[in-house]
PDB file of C-alpha atoms in Angstrom:
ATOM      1  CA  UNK K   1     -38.071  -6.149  21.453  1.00 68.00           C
ATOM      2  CA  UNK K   2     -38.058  -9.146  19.840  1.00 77.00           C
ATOM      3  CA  UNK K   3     -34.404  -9.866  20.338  1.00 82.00           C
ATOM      4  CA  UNK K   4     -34.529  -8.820  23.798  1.00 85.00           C
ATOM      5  CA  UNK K   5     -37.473 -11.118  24.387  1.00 85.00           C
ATOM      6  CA  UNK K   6     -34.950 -14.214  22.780  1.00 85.00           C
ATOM      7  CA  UNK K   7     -32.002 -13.306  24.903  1.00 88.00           C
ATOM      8  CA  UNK K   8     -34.234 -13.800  28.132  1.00 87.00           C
ATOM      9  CA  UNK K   9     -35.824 -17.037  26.618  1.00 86.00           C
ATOM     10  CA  UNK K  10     -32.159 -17.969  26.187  1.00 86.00           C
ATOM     11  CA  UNK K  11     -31.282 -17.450  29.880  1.00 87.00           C
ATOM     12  CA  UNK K  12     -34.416 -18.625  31.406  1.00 85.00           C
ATOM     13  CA  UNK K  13     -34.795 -21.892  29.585  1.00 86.00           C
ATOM     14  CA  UNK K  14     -31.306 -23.142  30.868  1.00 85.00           C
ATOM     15  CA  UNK K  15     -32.603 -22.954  33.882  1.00 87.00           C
ATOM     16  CA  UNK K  16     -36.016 -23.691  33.532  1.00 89.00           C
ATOM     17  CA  UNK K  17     -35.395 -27.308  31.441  1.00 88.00           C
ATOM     18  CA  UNK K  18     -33.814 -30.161  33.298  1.00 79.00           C
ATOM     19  CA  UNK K  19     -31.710 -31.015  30.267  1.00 80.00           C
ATOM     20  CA  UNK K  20     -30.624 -29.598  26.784  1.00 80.00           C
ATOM     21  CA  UNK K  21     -33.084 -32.679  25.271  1.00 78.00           C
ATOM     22  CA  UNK K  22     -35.805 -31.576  27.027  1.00 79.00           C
ATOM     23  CA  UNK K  23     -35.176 -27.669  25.521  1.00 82.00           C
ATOM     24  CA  UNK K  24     -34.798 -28.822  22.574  1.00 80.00           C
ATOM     25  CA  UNK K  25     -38.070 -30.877  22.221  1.00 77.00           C
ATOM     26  CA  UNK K  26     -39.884 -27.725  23.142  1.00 82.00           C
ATOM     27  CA  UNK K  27     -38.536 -25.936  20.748  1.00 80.00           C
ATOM     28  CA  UNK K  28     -38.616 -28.144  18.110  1.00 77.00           C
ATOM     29  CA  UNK K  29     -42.851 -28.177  18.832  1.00 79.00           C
ATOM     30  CA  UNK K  30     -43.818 -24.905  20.071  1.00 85.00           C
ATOM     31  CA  UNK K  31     -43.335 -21.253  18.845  1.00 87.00           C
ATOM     32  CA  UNK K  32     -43.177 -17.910  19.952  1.00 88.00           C
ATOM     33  CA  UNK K  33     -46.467 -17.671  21.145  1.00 91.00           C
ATOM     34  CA  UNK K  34     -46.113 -20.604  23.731  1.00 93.00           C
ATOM     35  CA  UNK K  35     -42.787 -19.539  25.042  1.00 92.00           C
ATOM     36  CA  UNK K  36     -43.825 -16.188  26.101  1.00 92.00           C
ATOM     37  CA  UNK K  37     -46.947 -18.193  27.760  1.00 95.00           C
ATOM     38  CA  UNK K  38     -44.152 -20.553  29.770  1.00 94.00           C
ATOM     39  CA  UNK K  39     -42.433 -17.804  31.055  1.00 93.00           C
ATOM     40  CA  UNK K  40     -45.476 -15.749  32.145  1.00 94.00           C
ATOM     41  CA  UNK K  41     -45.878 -18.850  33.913  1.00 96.00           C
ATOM     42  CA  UNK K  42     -42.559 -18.960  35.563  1.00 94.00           C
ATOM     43  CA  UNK K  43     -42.283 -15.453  36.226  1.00 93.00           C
ATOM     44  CA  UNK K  44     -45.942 -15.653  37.873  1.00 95.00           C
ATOM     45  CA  UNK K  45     -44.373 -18.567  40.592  1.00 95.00           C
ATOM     46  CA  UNK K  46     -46.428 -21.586  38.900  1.00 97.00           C
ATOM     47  CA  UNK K  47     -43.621 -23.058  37.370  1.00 94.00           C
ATOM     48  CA  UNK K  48     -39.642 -23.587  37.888  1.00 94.00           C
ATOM     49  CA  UNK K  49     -38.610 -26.573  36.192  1.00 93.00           C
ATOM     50  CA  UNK K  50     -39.654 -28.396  32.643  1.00 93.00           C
ATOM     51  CA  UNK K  51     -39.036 -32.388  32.446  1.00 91.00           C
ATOM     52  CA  UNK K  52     -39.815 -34.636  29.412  1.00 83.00           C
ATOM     53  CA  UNK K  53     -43.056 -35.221  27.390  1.00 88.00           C
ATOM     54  CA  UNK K  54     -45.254 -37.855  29.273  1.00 90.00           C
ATOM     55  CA  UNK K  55     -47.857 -37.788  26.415  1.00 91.00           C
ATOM     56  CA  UNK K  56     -48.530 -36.709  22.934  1.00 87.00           C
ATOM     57  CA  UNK K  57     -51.207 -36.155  20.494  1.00 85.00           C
ATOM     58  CA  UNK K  58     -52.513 -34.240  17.352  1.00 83.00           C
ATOM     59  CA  UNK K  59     -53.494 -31.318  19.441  1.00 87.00           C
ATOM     60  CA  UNK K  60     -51.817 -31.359  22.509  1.00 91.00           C
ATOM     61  CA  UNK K  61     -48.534 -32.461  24.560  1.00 91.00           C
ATOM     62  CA  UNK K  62     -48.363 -32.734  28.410  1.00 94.00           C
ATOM     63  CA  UNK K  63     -44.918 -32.235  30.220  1.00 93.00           C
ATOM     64  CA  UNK K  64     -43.994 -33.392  33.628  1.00 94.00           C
ATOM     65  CA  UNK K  65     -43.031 -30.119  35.647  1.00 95.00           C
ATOM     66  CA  UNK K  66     -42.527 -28.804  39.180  1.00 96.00           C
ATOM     67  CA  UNK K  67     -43.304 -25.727  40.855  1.00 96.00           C
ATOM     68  CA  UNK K  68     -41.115 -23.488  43.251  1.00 95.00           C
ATOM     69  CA  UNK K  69     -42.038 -25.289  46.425  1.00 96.00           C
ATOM     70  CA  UNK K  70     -40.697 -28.900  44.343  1.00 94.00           C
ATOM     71  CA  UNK K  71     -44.925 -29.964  43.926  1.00 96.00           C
ATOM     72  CA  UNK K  72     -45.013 -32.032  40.173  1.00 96.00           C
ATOM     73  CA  UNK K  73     -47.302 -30.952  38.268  1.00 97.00           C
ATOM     74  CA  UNK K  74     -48.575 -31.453  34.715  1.00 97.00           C
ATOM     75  CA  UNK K  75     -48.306 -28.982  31.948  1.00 96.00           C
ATOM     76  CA  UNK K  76     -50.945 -29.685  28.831  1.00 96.00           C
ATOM     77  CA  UNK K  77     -50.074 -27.648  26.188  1.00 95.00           C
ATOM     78  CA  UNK K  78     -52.382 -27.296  23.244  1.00 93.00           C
ATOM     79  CA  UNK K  79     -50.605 -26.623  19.730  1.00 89.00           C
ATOM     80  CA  UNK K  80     -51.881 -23.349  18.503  1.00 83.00           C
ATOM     81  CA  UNK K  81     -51.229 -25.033  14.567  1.00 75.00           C
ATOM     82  CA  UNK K  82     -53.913 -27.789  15.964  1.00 63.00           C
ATOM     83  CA  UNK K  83     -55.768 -29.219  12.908  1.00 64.00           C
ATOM     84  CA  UNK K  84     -58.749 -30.018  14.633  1.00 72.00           C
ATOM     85  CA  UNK K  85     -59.683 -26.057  16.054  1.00 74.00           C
ATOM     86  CA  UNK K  86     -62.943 -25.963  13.949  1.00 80.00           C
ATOM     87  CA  UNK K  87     -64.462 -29.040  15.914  1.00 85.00           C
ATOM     88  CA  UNK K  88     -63.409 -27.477  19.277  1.00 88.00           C
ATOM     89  CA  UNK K  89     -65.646 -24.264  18.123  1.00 86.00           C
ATOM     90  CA  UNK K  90     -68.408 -26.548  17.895  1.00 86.00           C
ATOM     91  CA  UNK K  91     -67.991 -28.285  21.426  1.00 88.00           C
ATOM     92  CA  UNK K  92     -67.508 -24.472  23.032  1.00 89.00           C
ATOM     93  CA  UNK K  93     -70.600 -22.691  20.626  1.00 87.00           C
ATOM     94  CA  UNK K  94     -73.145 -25.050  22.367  1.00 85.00           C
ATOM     95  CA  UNK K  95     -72.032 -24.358  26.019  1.00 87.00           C
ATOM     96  CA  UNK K  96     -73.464 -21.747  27.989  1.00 87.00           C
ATOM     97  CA  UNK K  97     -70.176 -21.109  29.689  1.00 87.00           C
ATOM     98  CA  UNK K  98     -68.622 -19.986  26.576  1.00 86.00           C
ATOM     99  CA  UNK K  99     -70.644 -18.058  24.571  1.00 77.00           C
ATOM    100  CA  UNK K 100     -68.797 -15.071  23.243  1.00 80.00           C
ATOM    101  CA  UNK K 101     -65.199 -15.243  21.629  1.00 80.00           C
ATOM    102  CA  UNK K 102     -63.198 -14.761  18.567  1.00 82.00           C
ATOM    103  CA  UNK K 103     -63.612 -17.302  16.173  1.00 80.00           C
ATOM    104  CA  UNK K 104     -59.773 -17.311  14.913  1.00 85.00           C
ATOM    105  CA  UNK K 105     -57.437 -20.540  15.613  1.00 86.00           C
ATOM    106  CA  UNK K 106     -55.684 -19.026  18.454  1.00 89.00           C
ATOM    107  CA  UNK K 107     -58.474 -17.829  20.501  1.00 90.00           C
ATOM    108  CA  UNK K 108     -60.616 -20.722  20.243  1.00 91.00           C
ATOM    109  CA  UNK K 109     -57.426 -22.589  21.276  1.00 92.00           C
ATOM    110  CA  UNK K 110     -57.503 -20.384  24.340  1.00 93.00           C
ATOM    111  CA  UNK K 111     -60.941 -20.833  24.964  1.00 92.00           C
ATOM    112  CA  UNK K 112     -60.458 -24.630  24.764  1.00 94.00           C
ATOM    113  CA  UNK K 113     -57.825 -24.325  27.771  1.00 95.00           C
ATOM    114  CA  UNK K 114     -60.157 -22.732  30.120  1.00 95.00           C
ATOM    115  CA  UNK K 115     -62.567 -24.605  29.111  1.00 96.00           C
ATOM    116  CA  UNK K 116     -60.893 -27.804  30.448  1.00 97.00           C
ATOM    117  CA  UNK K 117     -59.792 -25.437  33.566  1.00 98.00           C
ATOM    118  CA  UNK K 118     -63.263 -25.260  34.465  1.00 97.00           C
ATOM    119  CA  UNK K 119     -64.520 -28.635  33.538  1.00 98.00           C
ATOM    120  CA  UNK K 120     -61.630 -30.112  36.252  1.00 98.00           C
ATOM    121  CA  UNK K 121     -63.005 -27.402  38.527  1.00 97.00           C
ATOM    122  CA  UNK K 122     -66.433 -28.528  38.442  1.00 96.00           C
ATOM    123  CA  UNK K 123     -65.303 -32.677  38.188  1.00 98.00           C
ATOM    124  CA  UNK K 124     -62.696 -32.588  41.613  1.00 97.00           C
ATOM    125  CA  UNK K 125     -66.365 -32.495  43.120  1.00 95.00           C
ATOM    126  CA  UNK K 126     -67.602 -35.824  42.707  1.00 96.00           C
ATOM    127  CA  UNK K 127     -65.225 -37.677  41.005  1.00 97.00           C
ATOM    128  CA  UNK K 128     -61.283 -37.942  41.152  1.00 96.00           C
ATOM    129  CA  UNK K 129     -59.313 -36.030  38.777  1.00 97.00           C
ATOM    130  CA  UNK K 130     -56.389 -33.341  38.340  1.00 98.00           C
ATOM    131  CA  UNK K 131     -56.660 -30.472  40.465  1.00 98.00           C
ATOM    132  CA  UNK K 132     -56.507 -27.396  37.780  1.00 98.00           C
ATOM    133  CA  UNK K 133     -53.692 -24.673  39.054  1.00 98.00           C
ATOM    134  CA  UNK K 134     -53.566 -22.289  36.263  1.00 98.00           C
ATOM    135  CA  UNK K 135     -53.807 -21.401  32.789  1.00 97.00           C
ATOM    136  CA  UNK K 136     -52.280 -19.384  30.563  1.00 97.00           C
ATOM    137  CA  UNK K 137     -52.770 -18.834  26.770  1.00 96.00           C
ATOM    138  CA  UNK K 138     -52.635 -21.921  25.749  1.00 95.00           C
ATOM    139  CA  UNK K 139     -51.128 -23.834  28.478  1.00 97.00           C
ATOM    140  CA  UNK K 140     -52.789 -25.739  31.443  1.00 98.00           C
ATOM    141  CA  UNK K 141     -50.948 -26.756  34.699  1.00 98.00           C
ATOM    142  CA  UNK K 142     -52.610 -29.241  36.697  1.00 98.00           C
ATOM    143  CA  UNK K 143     -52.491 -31.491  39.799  1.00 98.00           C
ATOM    144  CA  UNK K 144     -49.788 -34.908  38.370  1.00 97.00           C
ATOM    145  CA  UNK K 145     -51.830 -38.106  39.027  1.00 97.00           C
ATOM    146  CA  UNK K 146     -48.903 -40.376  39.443  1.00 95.00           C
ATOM    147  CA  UNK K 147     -45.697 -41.001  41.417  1.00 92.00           C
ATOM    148  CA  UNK K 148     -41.955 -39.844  41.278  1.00 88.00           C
ATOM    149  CA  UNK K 149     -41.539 -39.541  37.485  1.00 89.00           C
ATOM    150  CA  UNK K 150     -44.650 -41.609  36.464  1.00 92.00           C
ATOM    151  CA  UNK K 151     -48.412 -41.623  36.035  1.00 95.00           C
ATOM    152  CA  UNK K 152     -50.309 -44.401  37.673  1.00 96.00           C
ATOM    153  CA  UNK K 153     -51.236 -46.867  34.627  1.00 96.00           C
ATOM    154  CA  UNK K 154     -54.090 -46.762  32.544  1.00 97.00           C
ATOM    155  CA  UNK K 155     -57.344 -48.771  33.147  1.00 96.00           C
ATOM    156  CA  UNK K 156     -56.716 -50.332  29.956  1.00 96.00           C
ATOM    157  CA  UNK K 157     -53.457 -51.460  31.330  1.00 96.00           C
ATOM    158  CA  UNK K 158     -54.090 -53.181  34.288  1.00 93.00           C
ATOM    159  CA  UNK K 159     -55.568 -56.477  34.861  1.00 88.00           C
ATOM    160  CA  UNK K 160     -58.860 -56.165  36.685  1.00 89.00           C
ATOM    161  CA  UNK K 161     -59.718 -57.577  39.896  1.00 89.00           C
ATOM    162  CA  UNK K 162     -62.971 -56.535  40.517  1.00 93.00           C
ATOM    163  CA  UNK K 163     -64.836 -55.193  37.240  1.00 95.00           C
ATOM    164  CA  UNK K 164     -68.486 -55.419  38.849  1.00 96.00           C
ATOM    165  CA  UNK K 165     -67.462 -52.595  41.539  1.00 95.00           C
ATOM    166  CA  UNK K 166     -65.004 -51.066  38.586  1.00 95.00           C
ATOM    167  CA  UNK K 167     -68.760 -50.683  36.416  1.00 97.00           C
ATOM    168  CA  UNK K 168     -70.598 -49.968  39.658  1.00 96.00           C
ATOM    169  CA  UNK K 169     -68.213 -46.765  40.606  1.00 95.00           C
ATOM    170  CA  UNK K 170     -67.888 -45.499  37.271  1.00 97.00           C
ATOM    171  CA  UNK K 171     -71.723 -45.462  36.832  1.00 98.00           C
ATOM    172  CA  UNK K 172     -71.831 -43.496  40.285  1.00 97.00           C
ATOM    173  CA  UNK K 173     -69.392 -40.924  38.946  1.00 97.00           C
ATOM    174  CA  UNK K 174     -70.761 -40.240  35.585  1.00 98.00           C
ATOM    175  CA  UNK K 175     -74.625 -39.719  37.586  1.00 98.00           C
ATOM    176  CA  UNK K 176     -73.330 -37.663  39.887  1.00 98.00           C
ATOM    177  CA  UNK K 177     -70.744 -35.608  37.209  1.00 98.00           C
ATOM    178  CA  UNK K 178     -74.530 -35.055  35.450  1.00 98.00           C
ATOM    179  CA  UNK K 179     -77.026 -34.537  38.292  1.00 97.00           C
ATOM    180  CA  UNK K 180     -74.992 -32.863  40.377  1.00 97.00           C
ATOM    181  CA  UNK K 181     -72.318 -30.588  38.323  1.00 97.00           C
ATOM    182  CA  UNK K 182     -74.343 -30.876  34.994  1.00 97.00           C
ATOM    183  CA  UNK K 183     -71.749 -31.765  33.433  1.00 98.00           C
ATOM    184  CA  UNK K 184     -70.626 -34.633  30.564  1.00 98.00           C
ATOM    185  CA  UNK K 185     -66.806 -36.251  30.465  1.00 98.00           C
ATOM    186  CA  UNK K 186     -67.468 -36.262  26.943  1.00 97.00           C
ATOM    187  CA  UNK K 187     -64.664 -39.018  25.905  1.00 97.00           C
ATOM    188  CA  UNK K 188     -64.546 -41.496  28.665  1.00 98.00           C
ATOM    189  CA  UNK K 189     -62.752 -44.568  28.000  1.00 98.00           C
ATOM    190  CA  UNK K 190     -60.582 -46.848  29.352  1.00 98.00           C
ATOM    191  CA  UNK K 191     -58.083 -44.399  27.723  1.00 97.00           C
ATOM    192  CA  UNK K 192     -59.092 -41.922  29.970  1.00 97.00           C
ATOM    193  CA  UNK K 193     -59.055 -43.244  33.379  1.00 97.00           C
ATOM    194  CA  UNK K 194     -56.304 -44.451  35.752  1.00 97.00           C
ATOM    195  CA  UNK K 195     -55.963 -46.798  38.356  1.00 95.00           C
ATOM    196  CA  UNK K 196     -54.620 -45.302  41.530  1.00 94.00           C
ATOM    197  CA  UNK K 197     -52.944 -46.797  44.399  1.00 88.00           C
ATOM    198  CA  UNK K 198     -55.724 -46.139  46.489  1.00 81.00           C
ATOM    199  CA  UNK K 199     -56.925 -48.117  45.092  1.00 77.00           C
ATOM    200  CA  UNK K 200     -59.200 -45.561  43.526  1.00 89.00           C
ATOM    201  CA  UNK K 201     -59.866 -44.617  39.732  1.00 95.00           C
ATOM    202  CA  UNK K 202     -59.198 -41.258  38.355  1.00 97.00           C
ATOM    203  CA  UNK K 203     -60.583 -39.517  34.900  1.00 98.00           C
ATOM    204  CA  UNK K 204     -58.337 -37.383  32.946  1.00 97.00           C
ATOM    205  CA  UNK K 205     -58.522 -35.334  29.760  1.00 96.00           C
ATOM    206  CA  UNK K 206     -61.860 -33.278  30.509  1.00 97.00           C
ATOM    207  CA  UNK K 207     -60.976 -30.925  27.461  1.00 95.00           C
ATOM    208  CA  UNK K 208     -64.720 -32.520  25.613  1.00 95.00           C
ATOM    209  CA  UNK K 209     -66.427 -32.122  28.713  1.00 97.00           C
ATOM    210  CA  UNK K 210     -69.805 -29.973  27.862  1.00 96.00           C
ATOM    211  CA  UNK K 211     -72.304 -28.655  29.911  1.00 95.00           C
ATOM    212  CA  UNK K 212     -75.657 -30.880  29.739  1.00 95.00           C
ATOM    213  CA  UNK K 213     -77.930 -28.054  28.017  1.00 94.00           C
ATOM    214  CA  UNK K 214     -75.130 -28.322  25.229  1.00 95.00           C
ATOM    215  CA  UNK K 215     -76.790 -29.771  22.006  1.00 94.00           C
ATOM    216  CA  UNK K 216     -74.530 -32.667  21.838  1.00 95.00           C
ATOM    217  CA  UNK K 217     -74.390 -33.249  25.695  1.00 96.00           C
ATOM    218  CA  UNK K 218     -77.132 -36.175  25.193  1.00 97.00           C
ATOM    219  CA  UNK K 219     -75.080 -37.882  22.392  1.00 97.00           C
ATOM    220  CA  UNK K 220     -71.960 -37.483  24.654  1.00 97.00           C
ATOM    221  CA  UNK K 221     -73.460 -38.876  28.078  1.00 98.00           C
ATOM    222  CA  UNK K 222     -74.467 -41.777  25.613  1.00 98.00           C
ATOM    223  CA  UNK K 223     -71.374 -42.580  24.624  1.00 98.00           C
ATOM    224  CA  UNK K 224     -69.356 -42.623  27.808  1.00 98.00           C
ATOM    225  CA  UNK K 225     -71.957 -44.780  29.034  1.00 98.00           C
ATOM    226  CA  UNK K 226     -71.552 -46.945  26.215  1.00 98.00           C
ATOM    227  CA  UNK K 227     -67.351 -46.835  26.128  1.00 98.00           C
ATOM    228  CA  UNK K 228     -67.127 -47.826  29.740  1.00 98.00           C
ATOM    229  CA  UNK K 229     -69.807 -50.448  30.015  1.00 98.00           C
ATOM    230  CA  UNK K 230     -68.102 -51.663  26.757  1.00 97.00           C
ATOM    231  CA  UNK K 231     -65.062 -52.457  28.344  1.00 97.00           C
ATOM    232  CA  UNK K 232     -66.248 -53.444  32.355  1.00 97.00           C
ATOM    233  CA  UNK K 233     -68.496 -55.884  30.289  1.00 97.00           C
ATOM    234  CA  UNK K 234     -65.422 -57.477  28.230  1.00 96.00           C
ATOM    235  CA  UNK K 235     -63.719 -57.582  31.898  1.00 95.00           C
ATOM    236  CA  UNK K 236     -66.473 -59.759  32.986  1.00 95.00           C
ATOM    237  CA  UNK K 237     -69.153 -57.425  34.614  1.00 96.00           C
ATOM    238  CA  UNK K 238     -72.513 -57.297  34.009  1.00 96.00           C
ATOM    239  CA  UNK K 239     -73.748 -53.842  32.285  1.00 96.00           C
ATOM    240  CA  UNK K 240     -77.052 -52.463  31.955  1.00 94.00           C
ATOM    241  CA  UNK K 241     -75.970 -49.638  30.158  1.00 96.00           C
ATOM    242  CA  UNK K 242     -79.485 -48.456  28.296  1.00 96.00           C
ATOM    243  CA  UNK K 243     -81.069 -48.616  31.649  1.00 96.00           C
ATOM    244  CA  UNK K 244     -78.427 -46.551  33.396  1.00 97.00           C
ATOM    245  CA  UNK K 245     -78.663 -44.221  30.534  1.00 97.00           C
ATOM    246  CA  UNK K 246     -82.253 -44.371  30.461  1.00 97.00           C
ATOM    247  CA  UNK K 247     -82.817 -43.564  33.878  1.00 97.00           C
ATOM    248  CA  UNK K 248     -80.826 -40.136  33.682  1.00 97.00           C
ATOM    249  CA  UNK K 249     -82.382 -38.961  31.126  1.00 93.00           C
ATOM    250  CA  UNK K 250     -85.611 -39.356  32.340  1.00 89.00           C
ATOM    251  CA  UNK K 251     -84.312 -37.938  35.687  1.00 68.00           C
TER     252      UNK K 251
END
């Protein structure tokens, strides 16, 4: 079964990867487990081609990707050898979304997937952000911010015209995130958040994002507050971040 299983990874890959380099950097990265993910993807109609890694990190990469009808997409795959699994139990044990699953690597891996799935669900709401398409194990496709082979730039890439309104819109999006979806980012930054040609700014990377009864949601809320009002403030803008946090807490 096994060998069967290669032979069609063999002949789907060459088609499904723009170019041998591209193959081979999945390969090199992910194992068994992920490929049979992929092509459950490809066979379901989400995906036809693979392009290059956009971004990495310790627990994730994200490819550039298209689907049948030519749409680019995003694909964020989490490692399932991830180092850091024992702090994602702790984000998903304190969220009433998620309260009943193995605690093993590769299920809380899983588990960390939808969990961003849901969180983008819940975001597209109020704020800009990656439309979520599907998941699968341990891969999520989503919505590509960007254009032709590119995502639009990171705020902490781009000079600033404006970073009173910047301050002002991000403080509308994180109230409205928590009053109205009850939900925290989680690990907002300028790291985090693009500038569109809208121009508009988008969030990305909701994998942190809890639910506000979560134990830690508080602590979290804090701390996006605190990242972005941090760097609006070093643009120029007057903050008032303990206010603004003040006030929706109290709320």
């Amino acid at each position: 079964m096994e060998r069967e299983f290669e032979r069609r990874w063999q002949e789907k890959s060459r088609r499904m990867f723009d170019n041998s380099e591209a193959k081979k950097a999945f390969d090199n990265v992910f194992d068994h487990y992920t490929k049979k993910a992929l092509m459950k993807l490809s066979d379901r109609g989400v995906l036809s081609q693979l392009y290059g890694t956009i971004e990495s990190g310790k627990e994730s990469k994200v490819f550039l990707a298209d689907t049948p009808e030519g749409e680019r997409v995003l694909l964020k795959i989490y490692m399932t050898r991830a180092g850091g699994f024992r702090e994602m139990e702790q984000y998903l044990r304190g969220d009433p979304r998620f309260e009943s699953f193995k605690s093993d690597r590769r299920s809380i891996i899983e588990e960390w997937c939808k969990k961003e799935y849901r969180n983008l669900q819940k975001a597209q709401d109020v704020v800009k952000c990656p439309k979520p398409i599907a998941t699968e194990k341990n891969i999520l496709v989503m919505e590509f911010i960007g254009r032709d082979f590119s995502p639009f730039p990171k705020l902490k890439d781009v000079e600033i015209e404006n970073p009173e309104l910047g301050w002002k819109k991000t403080k509308k999006a994180i109230k409205e995130l928590w009053e109205e979806q009850k939900l925290v980012h989680g690990d907002l930054s300028e790291y985090n958040i693009l500038v569109t040609d809208e121009p508009a700014l988008a969030w990305i990377d909701f994998s942190q994002g809890v639910h506000r009864t979560h134990p830690r949601a508080k602590e979290l809320l804090e701390r996006d507050i605190e990242n972005a009002a941090n760097f609006f403030r070093n643009q120029g803008a007057e903050t008032d971040e303990q206010n603004f946090y003040n006030s929706l807490i109290s709320d």
